[in-house]
Amino acid sequence: MTLYDYNTCVDQHADDVYRFILKNMKDADKAKDIVQDTFEKLWVKAETVRVEKSRSYIFTTAYHTMIDYLRREKRDLDYSATKEIETQAPHECIDLQDILEEGLGKLPEIQRSVLLLRDYEGYSYREIGEICRLTEPQVKVYIYRARLALKKYIGSLETVI
């Protein structure tokens, strides 16, 4: 990969990677850091990464960088002070986008990631499997479970509207 190819990759894929990470992390500054780390890793490996595979390499690296960051962050949390609330409060807002974002936030990170890669970024099951290091059937199961959980979270459309 030449310098021109690298710059082209940054121009073409930076916004997509940022959007993907931001939807998972919900923190713009952390998302920017992860995107920057991703392109730094691409720069280090530029000689070995083929231009045709650069998009897949970028998303794979960004995903794994995000997972590493989340694991580090989780380790730093004080588990005695945090307790996840399982009960679902009735929705007071009418905006479906807000309800979807809230529902996505309640999904386990692997389900949220594969669902976002499939429905927001348009990757195939095989490509998602390569990015997340999963088999194609595992990807399908995670996507199915994520969609089922979102459907259950949202409930019927009449209750939302």
CSV table of C-alpha atoms in Angstrom, one decimal:
chain,number,residue,atom,x,y,z
A,1,MET,CA,0.0,0.0,0.0
A,2,THR,CA,1.4,3.3,-1.0
A,3,LEU,CA,1.0,6.7,0.8
A,4,TYR,CA,-1.6,7.6,-1.8
A,5,ASP,CA,-3.5,4.4,-1.2
A,6,TYR,CA,-3.4,4.9,2.6
A,7,ASN,CA,-4.7,8.5,2.3
A,8,THR,CA,-7.5,7.2,0.0
A,9,CYS,CA,-8.4,4.6,2.6
A,10,VAL,CA,-8.6,7.3,5.3
A,11,ASP,CA,-10.8,9.5,3.1
A,12,GLN,CA,-13.1,6.7,2.1
A,13,HIS,CA,-13.5,4.8,5.3
A,14,ALA,CA,-12.9,7.1,8.3
A,15,ASP,CA,-16.5,8.3,8.5
A,16,ASP,CA,-18.0,4.8,8.2
A,17,VAL,CA,-15.7,3.4,10.9
A,18,TYR,CA,-16.4,6.4,13.2
A,19,ARG,CA,-20.1,5.9,12.8
A,20,PHE,CA,-19.9,2.2,13.6
A,21,ILE,CA,-17.7,2.7,16.7
A,22,LEU,CA,-19.8,5.7,17.9
A,23,LYS,CA,-23.0,3.6,17.7
A,24,ASN,CA,-21.3,1.0,19.9
A,25,MET,CA,-19.5,3.2,22.3
A,26,LYS,CA,-21.9,6.1,22.6
A,27,ASP,CA,-19.0,8.4,23.3
A,28,ALA,CA,-17.6,10.6,20.5
A,29,ASP,CA,-14.2,11.2,22.1
A,30,LYS,CA,-13.6,7.5,22.7
A,31,ALA,CA,-14.8,6.7,19.2
A,32,LYS,CA,-12.4,9.2,17.7
A,33,ASP,CA,-9.5,7.7,19.7
A,34,ILE,CA,-10.4,4.2,18.5
A,35,VAL,CA,-10.6,5.4,14.9
A,36,GLN,CA,-7.2,7.1,15.3
A,37,ASP,CA,-5.7,4.0,16.8
A,38,THR,CA,-7.2,1.9,13.9
A,39,PHE,CA,-5.6,4.1,11.2
A,40,GLU,CA,-2.3,4.2,13.1
A,41,LYS,CA,-2.3,0.4,13.1
A,42,LEU,CA,-3.0,0.4,9.3
A,43,TRP,CA,-0.1,2.8,8.8
A,44,VAL,CA,2.2,0.4,10.7
A,45,LYS,CA,1.0,-2.5,8.6
A,46,ALA,CA,0.6,-0.5,5.3
A,47,GLU,CA,3.3,-2.5,3.5
A,48,THR,CA,1.5,-5.9,4.2
A,49,VAL,CA,-2.1,-4.8,3.7
A,50,ARG,CA,-3.4,-5.1,0.2
A,51,VAL,CA,-5.5,-2.2,-1.1
A,52,GLU,CA,-8.4,-4.5,-2.0
A,53,LYS,CA,-8.6,-5.8,1.6
A,54,SER,CA,-8.1,-2.4,3.3
A,55,ARG,CA,-11.8,-1.9,4.2
A,56,SER,CA,-12.1,-5.3,5.8
A,57,TYR,CA,-8.8,-4.8,7.6
A,58,ILE,CA,-9.9,-1.3,8.9
A,59,PHE,CA,-13.2,-2.6,10.3
A,60,THR,CA,-11.7,-5.7,11.8
A,61,THR,CA,-9.0,-3.6,13.5
A,62,ALA,CA,-11.5,-1.0,14.7
A,63,TYR,CA,-13.8,-3.7,16.1
A,64,HIS,CA,-11.0,-5.5,18.0
A,65,THR,CA,-9.6,-2.1,19.2
A,66,MET,CA,-13.0,-1.3,20.5
A,67,ILE,CA,-13.4,-4.7,22.3
A,68,ASP,CA,-10.0,-4.2,23.9
A,69,TYR,CA,-10.9,-0.7,25.1
A,70,LEU,CA,-14.3,-2.0,26.5
A,71,ARG,CA,-12.5,-4.8,28.3
A,72,ARG,CA,-10.0,-2.4,29.8
A,73,GLU,CA,-12.8,-0.1,30.8
A,74,LYS,CA,-14.8,-2.9,32.3
A,75,ARG,CA,-11.8,-4.0,34.4
A,76,ASP,CA,-11.6,-0.5,35.8
A,77,LEU,CA,-15.2,-0.3,36.9
A,78,ASP,CA,-16.1,-0.8,40.5
A,79,TYR,CA,-18.5,-3.7,40.3
A,80,SER,CA,-19.9,-3.2,43.8
A,81,ALA,CA,-21.1,0.3,42.9
A,82,THR,CA,-22.8,-0.7,39.6
A,83,LYS,CA,-25.9,-2.7,39.3
A,84,GLU,CA,-27.7,-3.2,36.0
A,85,ILE,CA,-31.5,-2.7,36.2
A,86,GLU,CA,-33.4,-5.4,34.3
A,87,THR,CA,-36.8,-3.9,34.5
A,88,GLN,CA,-38.1,-1.9,31.6
A,89,ALA,CA,-39.6,1.5,32.2
A,90,PRO,CA,-42.4,2.5,29.9
A,91,HIS,CA,-41.3,4.7,27.1
A,92,GLU,CA,-42.2,8.3,27.6
A,93,CYS,CA,-40.7,9.6,24.3
A,94,ILE,CA,-42.4,9.0,21.0
A,95,ASP,CA,-39.3,9.2,18.8
A,96,LEU,CA,-38.7,5.7,17.4
A,97,GLN,CA,-35.0,6.5,16.8
A,98,ASP,CA,-34.5,7.2,20.5
A,99,ILE,CA,-36.2,3.9,21.4
A,100,LEU,CA,-34.0,2.0,18.9
A,101,GLU,CA,-30.8,3.6,20.3
A,102,GLU,CA,-31.9,2.8,23.8
A,103,GLY,CA,-32.7,-0.8,22.8
A,104,LEU,CA,-29.3,-1.1,21.0
A,105,GLY,CA,-27.6,0.1,24.1
A,106,LYS,CA,-29.1,-2.8,26.1
A,107,LEU,CA,-27.9,-5.5,23.8
A,108,PRO,CA,-24.7,-7.4,24.6
A,109,GLU,CA,-21.7,-5.9,22.8
A,110,ILE,CA,-21.3,-8.8,20.3
A,111,GLN,CA,-25.0,-8.8,19.3
A,112,ARG,CA,-24.9,-5.0,18.9
A,113,SER,CA,-21.8,-5.1,16.8
A,114,VAL,CA,-22.9,-7.8,14.4
A,115,LEU,CA,-26.3,-6.1,14.0
A,116,LEU,CA,-24.7,-2.8,13.3
A,117,LEU,CA,-22.3,-4.3,10.8
A,118,ARG,CA,-25.1,-6.1,9.0
A,119,ASP,CA,-28.0,-3.5,9.1
A,120,TYR,CA,-26.1,-0.2,9.2
A,121,GLU,CA,-22.9,-0.9,7.3
A,122,GLY,CA,-24.2,-3.6,4.9
A,123,TYR,CA,-21.6,-6.3,5.4
A,124,SER,CA,-22.4,-9.9,4.4
A,125,TYR,CA,-22.5,-12.6,7.1
A,126,ARG,CA,-19.2,-14.0,5.9
A,127,GLU,CA,-17.5,-10.5,6.1
A,128,ILE,CA,-19.0,-10.0,9.6
A,129,GLY,CA,-17.6,-13.4,10.6
A,130,GLU,CA,-14.1,-12.4,9.4
A,131,ILE,CA,-14.3,-9.1,11.2
A,132,CYS,CA,-15.6,-10.5,14.5
A,133,ARG,CA,-13.8,-13.9,14.3
A,134,LEU,CA,-17.0,-15.8,14.3
A,135,THR,CA,-18.4,-18.5,12.0
A,136,GLU,CA,-21.2,-17.6,9.6
A,137,PRO,CA,-23.8,-19.6,11.6
A,138,GLN,CA,-22.7,-17.8,14.8
A,139,VAL,CA,-23.2,-14.4,13.1
A,140,LYS,CA,-26.7,-15.4,12.0
A,141,VAL,CA,-27.6,-16.5,15.5
A,142,TYR,CA,-26.3,-13.3,17.1
A,143,ILE,CA,-28.2,-11.2,14.6
A,144,TYR,CA,-31.4,-13.2,15.1
A,145,ARG,CA,-31.1,-12.9,18.9
A,146,ALA,CA,-30.4,-9.1,18.6
A,147,ARG,CA,-33.4,-8.5,16.4
A,148,LEU,CA,-35.6,-10.6,18.7
A,149,ALA,CA,-34.4,-8.7,21.7
A,150,LEU,CA,-35.1,-5.4,20.0
A,151,LYS,CA,-38.5,-6.5,18.9
A,152,LYS,CA,-39.3,-7.6,22.5
A,153,TYR,CA,-37.9,-4.3,23.9
A,154,ILE,CA,-39.8,-2.1,21.5
A,155,GLY,CA,-43.0,-4.2,21.9
A,156,SER,CA,-45.8,-3.5,19.5
A,157,LEU,CA,-45.7,-0.4,17.3
A,158,GLU,CA,-49.0,0.7,18.8
A,159,THR,CA,-47.5,1.1,22.3
A,160,VAL,CA,-44.7,3.2,20.8
A,161,ILE,CA,-46.9,5.6,18.9
